[in-house]
């Protein structure tokens, strides 16, 4: 059973519903490393018939062979999708025109007046890159972006260009947590605090995953050959990093987690689509 932190979700729903009448299109940010785990299926029910643009963020961190498969799957399910990276700038310039295309049909045109910019809400679970995307699109530190919840003030629109405006309050959604795989993937990618799950468990999951999907990365980084047990792998990692002592096991696992986070194991997608053809 998956639950969604009903209390928190109710608040997120209210916040998004409050601004929805002002919005032409919703940007749903999804971490390209975890395109399934980092989505919140309740969003569709909240935004109803508002057009949605799914943005697969942090593309430069994700496995480039997996991302197009996810892109295709999301599009096949009926959503417009762009693969972006707010740090490298990849595809960022496409966002405004695609948003305009999506919103175009639904935007009321006032006769004799110029088209107004498309108004978008940036939604997503924590850490998917909402603030980074807004700042990158606006070309400045749009200070109000990190506004704390509950602060009453006039809503501000951040003008990106004559085509696009963003609402400065991102729609923060809550991740699902009681699915163990999802929780692990979200902890590894930083969407939830890693204290939620013990480091040992996280690290063991990561190594098992790497062993199954990216054995070459384990070999290259730590000299680990295929076919070893988990324990033997951790021992080798500890040895290759000069770690000894009673707590070698946990320390070695923390190193692997950090290496994953710092891209030292390469570009990795945790949620997998296996190629069928
Ligand atoms: N490589 C890469 N890193 C990114 C990208 N977008 C965000 N990040 C990093 O991801 C982390 C979280 O980014 P934020 O923009 O703070 O995420 P957020 O969704 O605003 O997070 P909350 O405000 O906590 O909900 C930061 O360390 C960013 O530098 C991206 O497109 N590429
Ligand atoms: Mg933020």
JSON list of N, CA, C and O in Angstrom, two decimals, residues 13-54:
[
{"chain": "A", "resi": 13, "resn": "UNK", "atom": "N", "xyz": [-2.29, 20.28, -2.03]},
{"chain": "A", "resi": 13, "resn": "UNK", "atom": "CA", "xyz": [-3.42, 20.36, -2.95]},
{"chain": "A", "resi": 13, "resn": "UNK", "atom": "C", "xyz": [-4.08, 21.74, -2.85]},
{"chain": "A", "resi": 13, "resn": "UNK", "atom": "O", "xyz": [-4.33, 22.39, -3.86]},
{"chain": "A", "resi": 14, "resn": "UNK", "atom": "N", "xyz": [-4.31, 22.18, -1.62]},
{"chain": "A", "resi": 14, "resn": "UNK", "atom": "CA", "xyz": [-4.97, 23.48, -1.42]},
{"chain": "A", "resi": 14, "resn": "UNK", "atom": "C", "xyz": [-4.14, 24.61, -2.03]},
{"chain": "A", "resi": 14, "resn": "UNK", "atom": "O", "xyz": [-4.66, 25.51, -2.67]},
{"chain": "A", "resi": 15, "resn": "UNK", "atom": "N", "xyz": [-2.84, 24.56, -1.79]},
{"chain": "A", "resi": 15, "resn": "UNK", "atom": "CA", "xyz": [-1.97, 25.63, -2.30]},
{"chain": "A", "resi": 15, "resn": "UNK", "atom": "C", "xyz": [-1.99, 25.68, -3.82]},
{"chain": "A", "resi": 15, "resn": "UNK", "atom": "O", "xyz": [-2.01, 26.75, -4.42]},
{"chain": "A", "resi": 16, "resn": "UNK", "atom": "N", "xyz": [-1.98, 24.52, -4.44]},
{"chain": "A", "resi": 16, "resn": "UNK", "atom": "CA", "xyz": [-1.98, 24.50, -5.90]},
{"chain": "A", "resi": 16, "resn": "UNK", "atom": "C", "xyz": [-3.36, 24.90, -6.43]},
{"chain": "A", "resi": 16, "resn": "UNK", "atom": "O", "xyz": [-3.47, 25.70, -7.37]},
{"chain": "A", "resi": 17, "resn": "UNK", "atom": "N", "xyz": [-4.41, 24.38, -5.78]},
{"chain": "A", "resi": 17, "resn": "UNK", "atom": "CA", "xyz": [-5.77, 24.72, -6.25]},
{"chain": "A", "resi": 17, "resn": "UNK", "atom": "C", "xyz": [-6.05, 26.22, -6.17]},
{"chain": "A", "resi": 17, "resn": "UNK", "atom": "O", "xyz": [-6.74, 26.79, -7.00]},
{"chain": "A", "resi": 18, "resn": "UNK", "atom": "N", "xyz": [-5.45, 26.86, -5.14]},
{"chain": "A", "resi": 18, "resn": "UNK", "atom": "CA", "xyz": [-5.67, 28.30, -4.93]},
{"chain": "A", "resi": 18, "resn": "UNK", "atom": "C", "xyz": [-5.15, 29.12, -6.13]},
{"chain": "A", "resi": 18, "resn": "UNK", "atom": "O", "xyz": [-5.77, 30.09, -6.53]},
{"chain": "A", "resi": 19, "resn": "UNK", "atom": "N", "xyz": [-4.00, 28.72, -6.66]},
{"chain": "A", "resi": 19, "resn": "UNK", "atom": "CA", "xyz": [-3.41, 29.52, -7.74]},
{"chain": "A", "resi": 19, "resn": "UNK", "atom": "C", "xyz": [-3.82, 29.02, -9.12]},
{"chain": "A", "resi": 19, "resn": "UNK", "atom": "O", "xyz": [-3.60, 29.72, -10.12]},
{"chain": "A", "resi": 20, "resn": "UNK", "atom": "N", "xyz": [-4.43, 27.86, -9.18]},
{"chain": "A", "resi": 20, "resn": "UNK", "atom": "CA", "xyz": [-4.74, 27.24, -10.47]},
{"chain": "A", "resi": 20, "resn": "UNK", "atom": "C", "xyz": [-5.52, 28.13, -11.44]},
{"chain": "A", "resi": 20, "resn": "UNK", "atom": "O", "xyz": [-5.22, 28.14, -12.64]},
{"chain": "A", "resi": 21, "resn": "UNK", "atom": "N", "xyz": [-6.50, 28.92, -10.94]},
{"chain": "A", "resi": 21, "resn": "UNK", "atom": "CA", "xyz": [-7.24, 29.76, -11.89]},
{"chain": "A", "resi": 21, "resn": "UNK", "atom": "C", "xyz": [-6.36, 30.78, -12.63]},
{"chain": "A", "resi": 21, "resn": "UNK", "atom": "O", "xyz": [-6.74, 31.27, -13.68]},
{"chain": "A", "resi": 22, "resn": "UNK", "atom": "N", "xyz": [-5.19, 31.09, -12.05]},
{"chain": "A", "resi": 22, "resn": "UNK", "atom": "CA", "xyz": [-4.30, 32.07, -12.66]},
{"chain": "A", "resi": 22, "resn": "UNK", "atom": "C", "xyz": [-3.36, 31.44, -13.69]},
{"chain": "A", "resi": 22, "resn": "UNK", "atom": "O", "xyz": [-2.61, 32.13, -14.37]},
{"chain": "A", "resi": 23, "resn": "UNK", "atom": "N", "xyz": [-3.38, 30.14, -13.76]},
{"chain": "A", "resi": 23, "resn": "UNK", "atom": "CA", "xyz": [-2.34, 29.40, -14.47]},
{"chain": "A", "resi": 23, "resn": "UNK", "atom": "C", "xyz": [-2.83, 28.88, -15.82]},
{"chain": "A", "resi": 23, "resn": "UNK", "atom": "O", "xyz": [-3.96, 28.41, -15.94]},
{"chain": "A", "resi": 24, "resn": "UNK", "atom": "N", "xyz": [-1.97, 28.98, -16.84]},
{"chain": "A", "resi": 24, "resn": "UNK", "atom": "CA", "xyz": [-2.30, 28.41, -18.15]},
{"chain": "A", "resi": 24, "resn": "UNK", "atom": "C", "xyz": [-1.76, 26.99, -18.31]},
{"chain": "A", "resi": 24, "resn": "UNK", "atom": "O", "xyz": [-2.33, 26.17, -19.00]},
{"chain": "A", "resi": 25, "resn": "UNK", "atom": "N", "xyz": [-0.61, 26.74, -17.69]},
{"chain": "A", "resi": 25, "resn": "UNK", "atom": "CA", "xyz": [0.04, 25.46, -17.89]},
{"chain": "A", "resi": 25, "resn": "UNK", "atom": "C", "xyz": [0.84, 25.10, -16.63]},
{"chain": "A", "resi": 25, "resn": "UNK", "atom": "O", "xyz": [1.36, 25.98, -15.95]},
{"chain": "A", "resi": 26, "resn": "UNK", "atom": "N", "xyz": [0.88, 23.81, -16.31]},
{"chain": "A", "resi": 26, "resn": "UNK", "atom": "CA", "xyz": [1.64, 23.36, -15.14]},
{"chain": "A", "resi": 26, "resn": "UNK", "atom": "C", "xyz": [2.90, 22.64, -15.63]},
{"chain": "A", "resi": 26, "resn": "UNK", "atom": "O", "xyz": [2.83, 21.75, -16.47]},
{"chain": "A", "resi": 27, "resn": "UNK", "atom": "N", "xyz": [4.05, 23.08, -15.10]},
{"chain": "A", "resi": 27, "resn": "UNK", "atom": "CA", "xyz": [5.29, 22.36, -15.36]},
{"chain": "A", "resi": 27, "resn": "UNK", "atom": "C", "xyz": [5.47, 21.34, -14.24]},
{"chain": "A", "resi": 27, "resn": "UNK", "atom": "O", "xyz": [5.60, 21.70, -13.08]},
{"chain": "A", "resi": 28, "resn": "UNK", "atom": "N", "xyz": [5.46, 20.08, -14.59]},
{"chain": "A", "resi": 28, "resn": "UNK", "atom": "CA", "xyz": [5.72, 19.05, -13.58]},
{"chain": "A", "resi": 28, "resn": "UNK", "atom": "C", "xyz": [7.17, 18.61, -13.69]},
{"chain": "A", "resi": 28, "resn": "UNK", "atom": "O", "xyz": [7.57, 17.97, -14.66]},
{"chain": "A", "resi": 29, "resn": "UNK", "atom": "N", "xyz": [7.97, 18.97, -12.69]},
{"chain": "A", "resi": 29, "resn": "UNK", "atom": "CA", "xyz": [9.38, 18.60, -12.72]},
{"chain": "A", "resi": 29, "resn": "UNK", "atom": "C", "xyz": [9.58, 17.20, -12.15]},
{"chain": "A", "resi": 29, "resn": "UNK", "atom": "O", "xyz": [9.08, 16.87, -11.08]},
{"chain": "A", "resi": 30, "resn": "UNK", "atom": "N", "xyz": [10.35, 16.41, -12.89]},
{"chain": "A", "resi": 30, "resn": "UNK", "atom": "CA", "xyz": [10.59, 15.02, -12.53]},
{"chain": "A", "resi": 30, "resn": "UNK", "atom": "C", "xyz": [12.09, 14.79, -12.66]},
{"chain": "A", "resi": 30, "resn": "UNK", "atom": "O", "xyz": [12.69, 15.21, -13.64]},
{"chain": "A", "resi": 31, "resn": "UNK", "atom": "N", "xyz": [12.70, 14.15, -11.68]},
{"chain": "A", "resi": 31, "resn": "UNK", "atom": "CA", "xyz": [14.14, 13.88, -11.73]},
{"chain": "A", "resi": 31, "resn": "UNK", "atom": "C", "xyz": [14.41, 12.76, -12.74]},
{"chain": "A", "resi": 31, "resn": "UNK", "atom": "O", "xyz": [13.91, 11.65, -12.58]},
{"chain": "A", "resi": 32, "resn": "UNK", "atom": "N", "xyz": [15.22, 13.06, -13.75]},
{"chain": "A", "resi": 32, "resn": "UNK", "atom": "CA", "xyz": [15.45, 12.08, -14.82]},
{"chain": "A", "resi": 32, "resn": "UNK", "atom": "C", "xyz": [16.12, 10.80, -14.32]},
{"chain": "A", "resi": 32, "resn": "UNK", "atom": "O", "xyz": [16.08, 9.78, -14.99]},
{"chain": "A", "resi": 33, "resn": "UNK", "atom": "N", "xyz": [16.72, 10.83, -13.12]},
{"chain": "A", "resi": 33, "resn": "UNK", "atom": "CA", "xyz": [17.33, 9.61, -12.57]},
{"chain": "A", "resi": 33, "resn": "UNK", "atom": "C", "xyz": [16.28, 8.69, -11.94]},
{"chain": "A", "resi": 33, "resn": "UNK", "atom": "O", "xyz": [16.51, 7.50, -11.77]},
{"chain": "A", "resi": 34, "resn": "UNK", "atom": "N", "xyz": [15.15, 9.30, -11.57]},
{"chain": "A", "resi": 34, "resn": "UNK", "atom": "CA", "xyz": [14.07, 8.54, -10.93]},
{"chain": "A", "resi": 34, "resn": "UNK", "atom": "C", "xyz": [12.71, 9.00, -11.47]},
{"chain": "A", "resi": 34, "resn": "UNK", "atom": "O", "xyz": [11.88, 9.52, -10.74]},
{"chain": "A", "resi": 35, "resn": "UNK", "atom": "N", "xyz": [12.49, 8.81, -12.79]},
{"chain": "A", "resi": 35, "resn": "UNK", "atom": "CA", "xyz": [11.31, 9.41, -13.42]},
{"chain": "A", "resi": 35, "resn": "UNK", "atom": "C", "xyz": [9.98, 8.84, -12.94]},
{"chain": "A", "resi": 35, "resn": "UNK", "atom": "O", "xyz": [8.93, 9.44, -13.17]},
{"chain": "A", "resi": 36, "resn": "UNK", "atom": "N", "xyz": [10.04, 7.70, -12.26]},
{"chain": "A", "resi": 36, "resn": "UNK", "atom": "CA", "xyz": [8.83, 7.14, -11.70]},
{"chain": "A", "resi": 36, "resn": "UNK", "atom": "C", "xyz": [8.71, 7.53, -10.22]},
{"chain": "A", "resi": 36, "resn": "UNK", "atom": "O", "xyz": [7.70, 8.09, -9.80]},
{"chain": "A", "resi": 37, "resn": "UNK", "atom": "N", "xyz": [9.76, 7.28, -9.46]},
{"chain": "A", "resi": 37, "resn": "UNK", "atom": "CA", "xyz": [9.73, 7.54, -8.01]},
{"chain": "A", "resi": 37, "resn": "UNK", "atom": "C", "xyz": [9.50, 9.01, -7.69]},
{"chain": "A", "resi": 37, "resn": "UNK", "atom": "O", "xyz": [8.96, 9.33, -6.63]},
{"chain": "A", "resi": 38, "resn": "UNK", "atom": "N", "xyz": [9.94, 9.92, -8.56]},
{"chain": "A", "resi": 38, "resn": "UNK", "atom": "CA", "xyz": [9.85, 11.34, -8.22]},
{"chain": "A", "resi": 38, "resn": "UNK", "atom": "C", "xyz": [8.57, 12.00, -8.75]},
{"chain": "A", "resi": 38, "resn": "UNK", "atom": "O", "xyz": [8.43, 13.21, -8.69]},
{"chain": "A", "resi": 39, "resn": "UNK", "atom": "N", "xyz": [7.63, 11.19, -9.23]},
{"chain": "A", "resi": 39, "resn": "UNK", "atom": "CA", "xyz": [6.34, 11.77, -9.63]},
{"chain": "A", "resi": 39, "resn": "UNK", "atom": "C", "xyz": [5.32, 11.56, -8.53]},
{"chain": "A", "resi": 39, "resn": "UNK", "atom": "O", "xyz": [5.42, 10.64, -7.73]},
{"chain": "A", "resi": 40, "resn": "UNK", "atom": "N", "xyz": [4.34, 12.42, -8.50]},
{"chain": "A", "resi": 40, "resn": "UNK", "atom": "CA", "xyz": [3.23, 12.26, -7.57]},
{"chain": "A", "resi": 40, "resn": "UNK", "atom": "C", "xyz": [1.95, 12.17, -8.39]},
{"chain": "A", "resi": 40, "resn": "UNK", "atom": "O", "xyz": [1.46, 13.19, -8.89]},
{"chain": "A", "resi": 41, "resn": "UNK", "atom": "N", "xyz": [1.41, 10.95, -8.54]},
{"chain": "A", "resi": 41, "resn": "UNK", "atom": "CA", "xyz": [0.24, 10.76, -9.40]},
{"chain": "A", "resi": 41, "resn": "UNK", "atom": "C", "xyz": [-0.98, 11.58, -8.98]},
{"chain": "A", "resi": 41, "resn": "UNK", "atom": "O", "xyz": [-1.91, 11.71, -9.76]},
{"chain": "A", "resi": 42, "resn": "UNK", "atom": "N", "xyz": [-0.98, 12.11, -7.75]},
{"chain": "A", "resi": 42, "resn": "UNK", "atom": "CA", "xyz": [-2.13, 12.94, -7.35]},
{"chain": "A", "resi": 42, "resn": "UNK", "atom": "C", "xyz": [-2.17, 14.26, -8.11]},
{"chain": "A", "resi": 42, "resn": "UNK", "atom": "O", "xyz": [-3.21, 14.91, -8.16]},
{"chain": "A", "resi": 43, "resn": "UNK", "atom": "N", "xyz": [-1.06, 14.65, -8.70]},
{"chain": "A", "resi": 43, "resn": "UNK", "atom": "CA", "xyz": [-1.03, 15.94, -9.39]},
{"chain": "A", "resi": 43, "resn": "UNK", "atom": "C", "xyz": [-2.10, 16.02, -10.48]},
{"chain": "A", "resi": 43, "resn": "UNK", "atom": "O", "xyz": [-2.78, 17.04, -10.61]},
{"chain": "A", "resi": 44, "resn": "UNK", "atom": "N", "xyz": [-2.25, 14.95, -11.23]},
{"chain": "A", "resi": 44, "resn": "UNK", "atom": "CA", "xyz": [-3.22, 14.96, -12.33]},
{"chain": "A", "resi": 44, "resn": "UNK", "atom": "C", "xyz": [-4.62, 15.31, -11.82]},
{"chain": "A", "resi": 44, "resn": "UNK", "atom": "O", "xyz": [-5.33, 16.10, -12.44]},
{"chain": "A", "resi": 45, "resn": "UNK", "atom": "N", "xyz": [-4.99, 14.73, -10.68]},
{"chain": "A", "resi": 45, "resn": "UNK", "atom": "CA", "xyz": [-6.30, 15.00, -10.12]},
{"chain": "A", "resi": 45, "resn": "UNK", "atom": "C", "xyz": [-6.44, 16.43, -9.61]},
{"chain": "A", "resi": 45, "resn": "UNK", "atom": "O", "xyz": [-7.54, 16.99, -9.57]},
{"chain": "A", "resi": 46, "resn": "UNK", "atom": "N", "xyz": [-5.33, 17.02, -9.19]},
{"chain": "A", "resi": 46, "resn": "UNK", "atom": "CA", "xyz": [-5.36, 18.38, -8.66]},
{"chain": "A", "resi": 46, "resn": "UNK", "atom": "C", "xyz": [-5.49, 19.40, -9.79]},
{"chain": "A", "resi": 46, "resn": "UNK", "atom": "O", "xyz": [-6.26, 20.35, -9.71]},
{"chain": "A", "resi": 47, "resn": "UNK", "atom": "N", "xyz": [-4.73, 19.19, -10.86]},
{"chain": "A", "resi": 47, "resn": "UNK", "atom": "CA", "xyz": [-4.71, 20.21, -11.92]},
{"chain": "A", "resi": 47, "resn": "UNK", "atom": "C", "xyz": [-5.81, 19.99, -12.97]},
{"chain": "A", "resi": 47, "resn": "UNK", "atom": "O", "xyz": [-6.01, 20.82, -13.85]},
{"chain": "A", "resi": 48, "resn": "UNK", "atom": "N", "xyz": [-6.48, 18.83, -12.86]},
{"chain": "A", "resi": 48, "resn": "UNK", "atom": "CA", "xyz": [-7.60, 18.51, -13.75]},
{"chain": "A", "resi": 48, "resn": "UNK", "atom": "C", "xyz": [-7.26, 18.73, -15.22]},
{"chain": "A", "resi": 48, "resn": "UNK", "atom": "O", "xyz": [-6.37, 18.09, -15.72]},
{"chain": "A", "resi": 49, "resn": "UNK", "atom": "N", "xyz": [-7.96, 19.67, -15.89]},
{"chain": "A", "resi": 49, "resn": "UNK", "atom": "CA", "xyz": [-7.74, 19.75, -17.33]},
{"chain": "A", "resi": 49, "resn": "UNK", "atom": "C", "xyz": [-6.70, 20.80, -17.73]},
{"chain": "A", "resi": 49, "resn": "UNK", "atom": "O", "xyz": [-6.58, 21.15, -18.90]},
{"chain": "A", "resi": 50, "resn": "UNK", "atom": "N", "xyz": [-5.95, 21.33, -16.77]},
{"chain": "A", "resi": 50, "resn": "UNK", "atom": "CA", "xyz": [-4.88, 22.25, -17.14]},
{"chain": "A", "resi": 50, "resn": "UNK", "atom": "C", "xyz": [-3.83, 21.49, -17.95]},
{"chain": "A", "resi": 50, "resn": "UNK", "atom": "O", "xyz": [-3.46, 20.38, -17.58]},
{"chain": "A", "resi": 51, "resn": "UNK", "atom": "N", "xyz": [-3.33, 22.11, -19.01]},
{"chain": "A", "resi": 51, "resn": "UNK", "atom": "CA", "xyz": [-2.26, 21.43, -19.75]},
{"chain": "A", "resi": 51, "resn": "UNK", "atom": "C", "xyz": [-1.03, 21.24, -18.87]},
{"chain": "A", "resi": 51, "resn": "UNK", "atom": "O", "xyz": [-0.74, 22.08, -18.02]},
{"chain": "A", "resi": 52, "resn": "UNK", "atom": "N", "xyz": [-0.36, 20.13, -19.10]},
{"chain": "A", "resi": 52, "resn": "UNK", "atom": "CA", "xyz": [0.81, 19.81, -18.28]},
{"chain": "A", "resi": 52, "resn": "UNK", "atom": "C", "xyz": [2.02, 19.57, -19.17]},
{"chain": "A", "resi": 52, "resn": "UNK", "atom": "O", "xyz": [1.92, 18.87, -20.18]},
{"chain": "A", "resi": 53, "resn": "UNK", "atom": "N", "xyz": [3.15, 20.14, -18.78]},
{"chain": "A", "resi": 53, "resn": "UNK", "atom": "CA", "xyz": [4.41, 19.87, -19.45]},
{"chain": "A", "resi": 53, "resn": "UNK", "atom": "C", "xyz": [5.33, 19.19, -18.45]},
{"chain": "A", "resi": 53, "resn": "UNK", "atom": "O", "xyz": [5.69, 19.77, -17.42]},
{"chain": "A", "resi": 54, "resn": "UNK", "atom": "N", "xyz": [5.68, 17.94, -18.72]},
{"chain": "A", "resi": 54, "resn": "UNK", "atom": "CA", "xyz": [6.60, 17.21, -17.84]},
{"chain": "A", "resi": 54, "resn": "UNK", "atom": "C", "xyz": [8.02, 17.59, -18.24]},
{"chain": "A", "resi": 54, "resn": "UNK", "atom": "O", "xyz": [8.40, 17.50, -19.41]}
]
